[in-house]
mmCIF file with all atom_site columns, C-alpha atoms in Angstrom:
data_model
loop_
_atom_site.group_PDB
_atom_site.id
_atom_site.type_symbol
_atom_site.label_atom_id
_atom_site.label_alt_id
_atom_site.label_comp_id
_atom_site.label_asym_id
_atom_site.label_entity_id
_atom_site.label_seq_id
_atom_site.pdbx_PDB_ins_code
_atom_site.Cartn_x
_atom_site.Cartn_y
_atom_site.Cartn_z
_atom_site.occupancy
_atom_site.B_iso_or_equiv
_atom_site.pdbx_formal_charge
_atom_site.auth_seq_id
_atom_site.auth_comp_id
_atom_site.auth_asym_id
_atom_site.auth_atom_id
_atom_site.pdbx_PDB_model_num
ATOM 1   C CA . ASP A 1 1   ? -51.829 -11.542 -18.568 1.00 43.00 ? 1   ASP A CA 1
ATOM 2   C CA . HIS A 1 2   ? -48.551 -12.444 -20.018 1.00 45.00 ? 2   HIS A CA 1
ATOM 3   C CA . CYS A 1 3   ? -46.692 -10.222 -16.889 1.00 44.00 ? 3   CYS A CA 1
ATOM 4   C CA . ILE A 1 4   ? -48.748 -12.685 -14.539 1.00 46.00 ? 4   ILE A CA 1
ATOM 5   C CA . ILE A 1 5   ? -47.484 -15.993 -16.349 1.00 48.00 ? 5   ILE A CA 1
ATOM 6   C CA . LEU A 1 6   ? -44.005 -14.523 -16.547 1.00 49.00 ? 6   LEU A CA 1
ATOM 7   C CA . ALA A 1 7   ? -44.032 -13.632 -12.834 1.00 49.00 ? 7   ALA A CA 1
ATOM 8   C CA . HIS A 1 8   ? -45.496 -17.188 -11.918 1.00 48.00 ? 8   HIS A CA 1
ATOM 9   C CA . GLU A 1 9   ? -42.767 -19.035 -14.061 1.00 49.00 ? 9   GLU A CA 1
ATOM 10  C CA . THR A 1 10  ? -40.182 -16.670 -12.253 1.00 48.00 ? 10  THR A CA 1
ATOM 11  C CA . CYS A 1 11  ? -41.452 -17.789 -8.821  1.00 47.00 ? 11  CYS A CA 1
ATOM 12  C CA . GLN A 1 12  ? -41.365 -21.441 -10.041 1.00 48.00 ? 12  GLN A CA 1
ATOM 13  C CA . ILE A 1 13  ? -37.821 -20.932 -10.891 1.00 46.00 ? 13  ILE A CA 1
ATOM 14  C CA . LEU A 1 14  ? -36.835 -19.086 -7.539  1.00 46.00 ? 14  LEU A CA 1
ATOM 15  C CA . ASP A 1 15  ? -38.494 -21.772 -5.579  1.00 47.00 ? 15  ASP A CA 1
ATOM 16  C CA . GLY A 1 16  ? -35.271 -23.827 -5.224  1.00 45.00 ? 16  GLY A CA 1
ATOM 17  C CA . ALA A 1 17  ? -33.298 -21.227 -3.560  1.00 42.00 ? 17  ALA A CA 1
ATOM 18  C CA . PRO A 1 18  ? -30.984 -20.210 -6.366  1.00 41.00 ? 18  PRO A CA 1
ATOM 19  C CA . LEU A 1 19  ? -28.415 -18.715 -4.367  1.00 39.00 ? 19  LEU A CA 1
ATOM 20  C CA . SER A 1 20  ? -27.606 -21.737 -2.249  1.00 38.00 ? 20  SER A CA 1
ATOM 21  C CA . VAL A 1 21  ? -25.539 -23.768 -5.107  1.00 35.00 ? 21  VAL A CA 1
ATOM 22  C CA . PRO A 1 22  ? -22.848 -26.045 -3.312  1.00 39.00 ? 22  PRO A CA 1
ATOM 23  C CA . THR A 1 23  ? -19.511 -24.770 -4.359  1.00 39.00 ? 23  THR A CA 1
ATOM 24  C CA . LYS A 1 24  ? -18.390 -28.140 -4.876  1.00 40.00 ? 24  LYS A CA 1
ATOM 25  C CA . SER A 1 25  ? -20.750 -28.339 -7.717  1.00 39.00 ? 25  SER A CA 1
ATOM 26  C CA . VAL A 1 26  ? -19.353 -25.397 -9.445  1.00 42.00 ? 26  VAL A CA 1
ATOM 27  C CA . VAL A 1 27  ? -15.430 -26.310 -9.016  1.00 41.00 ? 27  VAL A CA 1
ATOM 28  C CA . GLY A 1 28  ? -16.231 -30.016 -9.846  1.00 43.00 ? 28  GLY A CA 1
ATOM 29  C CA . ALA A 1 29  ? -13.090 -30.691 -7.783  1.00 43.00 ? 29  ALA A CA 1
ATOM 30  C CA . LYS A 1 30  ? -12.644 -33.620 -5.516  1.00 42.00 ? 30  LYS A CA 1
ATOM 31  C CA . GLU A 1 31  ? -11.616 -31.381 -2.707  1.00 47.00 ? 31  GLU A CA 1
ATOM 32  C CA . LEU A 1 32  ? -13.255 -27.946 -1.770  1.00 56.00 ? 32  LEU A CA 1
ATOM 33  C CA . HIS A 1 33  ? -11.486 -24.912 -2.908  1.00 63.00 ? 33  HIS A CA 1
ATOM 34  C CA . HIS A 1 34  ? -12.031 -21.722 -1.306  1.00 82.00 ? 34  HIS A CA 1
ATOM 35  C CA . SER A 1 35  ? -10.869 -19.103 -4.086  1.00 84.00 ? 35  SER A CA 1
ATOM 36  C CA . THR A 1 36  ? -11.145 -19.088 -7.736  1.00 86.00 ? 36  THR A CA 1
ATOM 37  C CA . VAL A 1 37  ? -10.379 -16.408 -10.261 1.00 92.00 ? 37  VAL A CA 1
ATOM 38  C CA . GLY A 1 38  ? -12.758 -17.988 -12.567 1.00 89.00 ? 38  GLY A CA 1
ATOM 39  C CA . LEU A 1 39  ? -10.933 -19.329 -15.590 1.00 91.00 ? 39  LEU A CA 1
ATOM 40  C CA . LEU A 1 40  ? -11.726 -22.404 -17.432 1.00 88.00 ? 40  LEU A CA 1
ATOM 41  C CA . LEU A 1 41  ? -8.646  -23.807 -19.169 1.00 91.00 ? 41  LEU A CA 1
ATOM 42  C CA . SER A 1 42  ? -7.533  -26.091 -21.959 1.00 92.00 ? 42  SER A CA 1
ATOM 43  C CA . GLY A 1 43  ? -3.991  -26.348 -20.929 1.00 93.00 ? 43  GLY A CA 1
ATOM 44  C CA . THR A 1 44  ? -2.676  -22.970 -20.720 1.00 95.00 ? 44  THR A CA 1
ATOM 45  C CA . THR A 1 45  ? -5.123  -21.819 -22.829 1.00 95.00 ? 45  THR A CA 1
ATOM 46  C CA . VAL A 1 46  ? -8.207  -19.762 -21.973 1.00 94.00 ? 46  VAL A CA 1
ATOM 47  C CA . ALA A 1 47  ? -11.316 -21.681 -22.830 1.00 91.00 ? 47  ALA A CA 1
ATOM 48  C CA . ASN A 1 48  ? -13.669 -19.622 -21.071 1.00 89.00 ? 48  ASN A CA 1
ATOM 49  C CA . MET A 1 49  ? -14.640 -17.647 -17.884 1.00 89.00 ? 49  MET A CA 1
ATOM 50  C CA . LEU A 1 50  ? -17.154 -17.861 -15.414 1.00 86.00 ? 50  LEU A CA 1
ATOM 51  C CA . PRO A 1 51  ? -19.505 -14.913 -15.706 1.00 83.00 ? 51  PRO A CA 1
ATOM 52  C CA . GLY A 1 52  ? -19.084 -12.452 -12.477 1.00 84.00 ? 52  GLY A CA 1
ATOM 53  C CA . ALA A 1 53  ? -15.780 -13.780 -11.646 1.00 89.00 ? 53  ALA A CA 1
ATOM 54  C CA . PRO A 1 54  ? -12.475 -11.743 -11.594 1.00 92.00 ? 54  PRO A CA 1
ATOM 55  C CA . ALA A 1 55  ? -11.003 -12.829 -14.888 1.00 94.00 ? 55  ALA A CA 1
ATOM 56  C CA . ALA A 1 56  ? -14.231 -11.929 -16.742 1.00 92.00 ? 56  ALA A CA 1
ATOM 57  C CA . LEU A 1 57  ? -14.525 -8.869  -14.687 1.00 93.00 ? 57  LEU A CA 1
ATOM 58  C CA . SER A 1 58  ? -10.982 -7.853  -15.685 1.00 96.00 ? 58  SER A CA 1
ATOM 59  C CA . LYS A 1 59  ? -12.265 -7.410  -19.283 1.00 96.00 ? 59  LYS A CA 1
ATOM 60  C CA . GLN A 1 60  ? -8.345  -7.942  -19.821 1.00 97.00 ? 60  GLN A CA 1
ATOM 61  C CA . ILE A 1 61  ? -8.404  -11.811 -20.620 1.00 96.00 ? 61  ILE A CA 1
ATOM 62  C CA . HIS A 1 62  ? -10.154 -13.441 -23.570 1.00 96.00 ? 62  HIS A CA 1
ATOM 63  C CA . LYS A 1 63  ? -10.753 -16.646 -25.166 1.00 95.00 ? 63  LYS A CA 1
ATOM 64  C CA . GLY A 1 64  ? -7.889  -17.901 -27.027 1.00 96.00 ? 64  GLY A CA 1
ATOM 65  C CA . ASP A 1 65  ? -5.499  -16.096 -24.555 1.00 97.00 ? 65  ASP A CA 1
ATOM 66  C CA . VAL A 1 66  ? -2.363  -18.209 -23.102 1.00 97.00 ? 66  VAL A CA 1
ATOM 67  C CA . ILE A 1 67  ? -1.339  -17.869 -19.839 1.00 97.00 ? 67  ILE A CA 1
ATOM 68  C CA . LEU A 1 68  ? 2.566   -17.769 -19.878 1.00 98.00 ? 68  LEU A CA 1
ATOM 69  C CA . SER A 1 69  ? 3.227   -17.489 -16.170 1.00 97.00 ? 69  SER A CA 1
ATOM 70  C CA . VAL A 1 70  ? 1.405   -17.157 -12.912 1.00 95.00 ? 70  VAL A CA 1
ATOM 71  C CA . GLY A 1 71  ? 3.176   -15.220 -10.008 1.00 94.00 ? 71  GLY A CA 1
ATOM 72  C CA . GLY A 1 72  ? 6.008   -15.055 -12.061 1.00 95.00 ? 72  GLY A CA 1
ATOM 73  C CA . GLU A 1 73  ? 6.467   -18.696 -12.159 1.00 95.00 ? 73  GLU A CA 1
ATOM 74  C CA . GLN A 1 74  ? 6.116   -20.221 -15.722 1.00 97.00 ? 74  GLN A CA 1
ATOM 75  C CA . ALA A 1 75  ? 2.698   -21.969 -16.591 1.00 96.00 ? 75  ALA A CA 1
ATOM 76  C CA . THR A 1 76  ? 2.567   -25.332 -18.119 1.00 95.00 ? 76  THR A CA 1
ATOM 77  C CA . SER A 1 77  ? -0.450  -27.389 -18.194 1.00 92.00 ? 77  SER A CA 1
ATOM 78  C CA . GLY A 1 78  ? 0.728   -29.452 -15.178 1.00 92.00 ? 78  GLY A CA 1
ATOM 79  C CA . ASN A 1 79  ? 1.132   -26.778 -12.828 1.00 93.00 ? 79  ASN A CA 1
ATOM 80  C CA . ILE A 1 80  ? -1.274  -23.838 -13.928 1.00 93.00 ? 80  ILE A CA 1
ATOM 81  C CA . ILE A 1 81  ? -3.986  -25.208 -11.706 1.00 89.00 ? 81  ILE A CA 1
ATOM 82  C CA . ALA A 1 82  ? -1.897  -25.077 -8.505  1.00 88.00 ? 82  ALA A CA 1
ATOM 83  C CA . HIS A 1 83  ? -0.291  -21.894 -9.446  1.00 90.00 ? 83  HIS A CA 1
ATOM 84  C CA . LEU A 1 84  ? -3.618  -20.371 -9.693  1.00 88.00 ? 84  LEU A CA 1
ATOM 85  C CA . GLN A 1 85  ? -4.908  -21.713 -6.398  1.00 83.00 ? 85  GLN A CA 1
ATOM 86  C CA . ASN A 1 86  ? -1.982  -21.049 -4.259  1.00 84.00 ? 86  ASN A CA 1
ATOM 87  C CA . PRO A 1 87  ? -2.736  -19.345 -1.964  1.00 82.00 ? 87  PRO A CA 1
ATOM 88  C CA . ASP A 1 88  ? -6.291  -20.614 -1.835  1.00 81.00 ? 88  ASP A CA 1
ATOM 89  C CA . GLU A 1 89  ? -7.389  -17.457 0.088   1.00 88.00 ? 89  GLU A CA 1
ATOM 90  C CA . PRO A 1 90  ? -10.256 -15.066 -1.014  1.00 90.00 ? 90  PRO A CA 1
ATOM 91  C CA . GLY A 1 91  ? -8.848  -11.603 -1.620  1.00 90.00 ? 91  GLY A CA 1
ATOM 92  C CA . THR A 1 92  ? -5.224  -12.478 -2.373  1.00 92.00 ? 92  THR A CA 1
ATOM 93  C CA . GLU A 1 93  ? -4.259  -11.288 -5.558  1.00 93.00 ? 93  GLU A CA 1
ATOM 94  C CA . VAL A 1 94  ? -2.298  -13.089 -8.635  1.00 94.00 ? 94  VAL A CA 1
ATOM 95  C CA . THR A 1 95  ? -0.410  -11.579 -11.549 1.00 96.00 ? 95  THR A CA 1
ATOM 96  C CA . LEU A 1 96  ? -0.763  -13.609 -14.780 1.00 97.00 ? 96  LEU A CA 1
ATOM 97  C CA . SER A 1 97  ? 1.256   -12.956 -17.858 1.00 98.00 ? 97  SER A CA 1
ATOM 98  C CA . ILE A 1 98  ? -1.038  -13.195 -20.921 1.00 98.00 ? 98  ILE A CA 1
ATOM 99  C CA . LYS A 1 99  ? -0.120  -13.725 -24.656 1.00 98.00 ? 99  LYS A CA 1
ATOM 100 C CA . ALA A 1 100 ? -3.242  -12.643 -26.472 1.00 96.00 ? 100 ALA A CA 1
ATOM 101 C CA . ARG A 1 101 ? -4.270  -14.084 -29.543 1.00 90.00 ? 101 ARG A CA 1
ATOM 102 C CA . GLY A 1 102 ? -2.525  -11.381 -31.668 1.00 90.00 ? 102 GLY A CA 1
ATOM 103 C CA . GLY A 1 103 ? 0.731   -11.875 -30.161 1.00 94.00 ? 103 GLY A CA 1
ATOM 104 C CA . LYS A 1 104 ? 0.840   -9.084  -27.411 1.00 97.00 ? 104 LYS A CA 1
ATOM 105 C CA . VAL A 1 105 ? 1.962   -9.789  -24.133 1.00 97.00 ? 105 VAL A CA 1
ATOM 106 C CA . HIS A 1 106 ? 0.596   -8.173  -21.056 1.00 97.00 ? 106 HIS A CA 1
ATOM 107 C CA . ALA A 1 107 ? 0.177   -8.549  -17.119 1.00 98.00 ? 107 ALA A CA 1
ATOM 108 C CA . VAL A 1 108 ? -2.885  -8.880  -15.593 1.00 97.00 ? 108 VAL A CA 1
ATOM 109 C CA . THR A 1 109 ? -3.223  -8.780  -11.578 1.00 97.00 ? 109 THR A CA 1
ATOM 110 C CA . LEU A 1 110 ? -6.530  -10.427 -10.352 1.00 95.00 ? 110 LEU A CA 1
ATOM 111 C CA . ARG A 1 111 ? -8.102  -10.602 -6.951  1.00 94.00 ? 111 ARG A CA 1
ATOM 112 C CA . ARG A 1 112 ? -9.111  -14.284 -6.010  1.00 92.00 ? 112 ARG A CA 1
ATOM 113 C CA . MET A 1 113 ? -12.956 -14.510 -5.287  1.00 90.00 ? 113 MET A CA 1
ATOM 114 C CA . ALA A 1 114 ? -14.478 -16.791 -3.073  1.00 88.00 ? 114 ALA A CA 1
ATOM 115 C CA . THR A 1 115 ? -15.625 -19.743 -4.841  1.00 84.00 ? 115 THR A CA 1
ATOM 116 C CA . SER A 1 116 ? -19.086 -19.683 -2.959  1.00 83.00 ? 116 SER A CA 1
ATOM 117 C CA . VAL A 1 117 ? -19.533 -15.888 -4.320  1.00 84.00 ? 117 VAL A CA 1
ATOM 118 C CA . VAL A 1 118 ? -18.722 -16.972 -7.927  1.00 80.00 ? 118 VAL A CA 1
ATOM 119 C CA . ALA A 1 119 ? -21.086 -20.092 -7.410  1.00 80.00 ? 119 ALA A CA 1
ATOM 120 C CA . ASP A 1 120 ? -24.093 -17.658 -6.464  1.00 80.00 ? 120 ASP A CA 1
ATOM 121 C CA . LYS A 1 121 ? -23.015 -15.299 -9.218  1.00 77.00 ? 121 LYS A CA 1
ATOM 122 C CA . LEU A 1 122 ? -23.023 -18.336 -11.679 1.00 77.00 ? 122 LEU A CA 1
ATOM 123 C CA . ARG A 1 123 ? -26.436 -19.594 -10.490 1.00 80.00 ? 123 ARG A CA 1
ATOM 124 C CA . LEU A 1 124 ? -28.196 -15.934 -10.662 1.00 80.00 ? 124 LEU A CA 1
ATOM 125 C CA . PHE A 1 125 ? -26.536 -15.718 -14.225 1.00 77.00 ? 125 PHE A CA 1
ATOM 126 C CA . ASP A 1 126 ? -28.462 -19.047 -15.095 1.00 80.00 ? 126 ASP A CA 1
ATOM 127 C CA . LEU A 1 127 ? -31.504 -17.785 -13.278 1.00 83.00 ? 127 LEU A CA 1
ATOM 128 C CA . PHE A 1 128 ? -31.519 -14.510 -15.327 1.00 80.00 ? 128 PHE A CA 1
ATOM 129 C CA . THR A 1 129 ? -30.980 -16.763 -18.810 1.00 81.00 ? 129 THR A CA 1
ATOM 130 C CA . GLN A 1 130 ? -33.982 -19.046 -17.953 1.00 83.00 ? 130 GLN A CA 1
ATOM 131 C CA . VAL A 1 131 ? -36.213 -15.851 -17.064 1.00 84.00 ? 131 VAL A CA 1
ATOM 132 C CA . GLN A 1 132 ? -35.100 -14.304 -20.333 1.00 81.00 ? 132 GLN A CA 1
ATOM 133 C CA . THR A 1 133 ? -35.775 -17.463 -22.451 1.00 83.00 ? 133 THR A CA 1
ATOM 134 C CA . ALA A 1 134 ? -39.269 -17.698 -20.579 1.00 82.00 ? 134 ALA A CA 1
ATOM 135 C CA . ALA A 1 135 ? -40.020 -14.108 -21.392 1.00 81.00 ? 135 ALA A CA 1
ATOM 136 C CA . LYS A 1 136 ? -39.171 -14.735 -24.981 1.00 79.00 ? 136 LYS A CA 1
ATOM 137 C CA . GLY A 1 137 ? -41.167 -17.707 -25.026 1.00 76.00 ? 137 GLY A CA 1
ATOM 138 C CA . SER A 1 138 ? -44.193 -16.005 -23.825 1.00 67.00 ? 138 SER A CA 1
ATOM 139 C CA . THR A 1 139 ? -44.014 -13.289 -26.303 1.00 62.00 ? 139 THR A CA 1
ATOM 140 C CA . HIS A 1 140 ? -43.641 -15.371 -29.195 1.00 60.00 ? 140 HIS A CA 1
ATOM 141 C CA . GLY A 1 141 ? -46.598 -17.275 -28.294 1.00 56.00 ? 141 GLY A CA 1
ATOM 142 C CA . ALA A 1 142 ? -48.716 -14.176 -28.019 1.00 53.00 ? 142 ALA A CA 1
#
């Protein structure tokens, strides 16, 4: 019975075409961008990373790391987004100079990913989280 209930809840979650998330809702920008490395920044400090995006997949960047340069250009809170997005083409590479929380500096090369792909991965991650939460709820109620 729990499997039937969980399957029904999963179907309800899936009913809204989960992989058709508008890119603009993910990037939250006034203009639509075509590519991303999936970094969420506070100035030049990594605040978080989008699951499934190039930065997270590299496993070489962590929360609290500071980006010193992008593509050889010194990174500042005023220019970092422009440097990360230029060129705004999926598949292009960008090299970041990263200062880890421990002070070690290292280079990381990331391949930009289409924002629509990252949006789909983010939506899929959210979907699995919802299913996992529903599964835990149904086993605790037993």
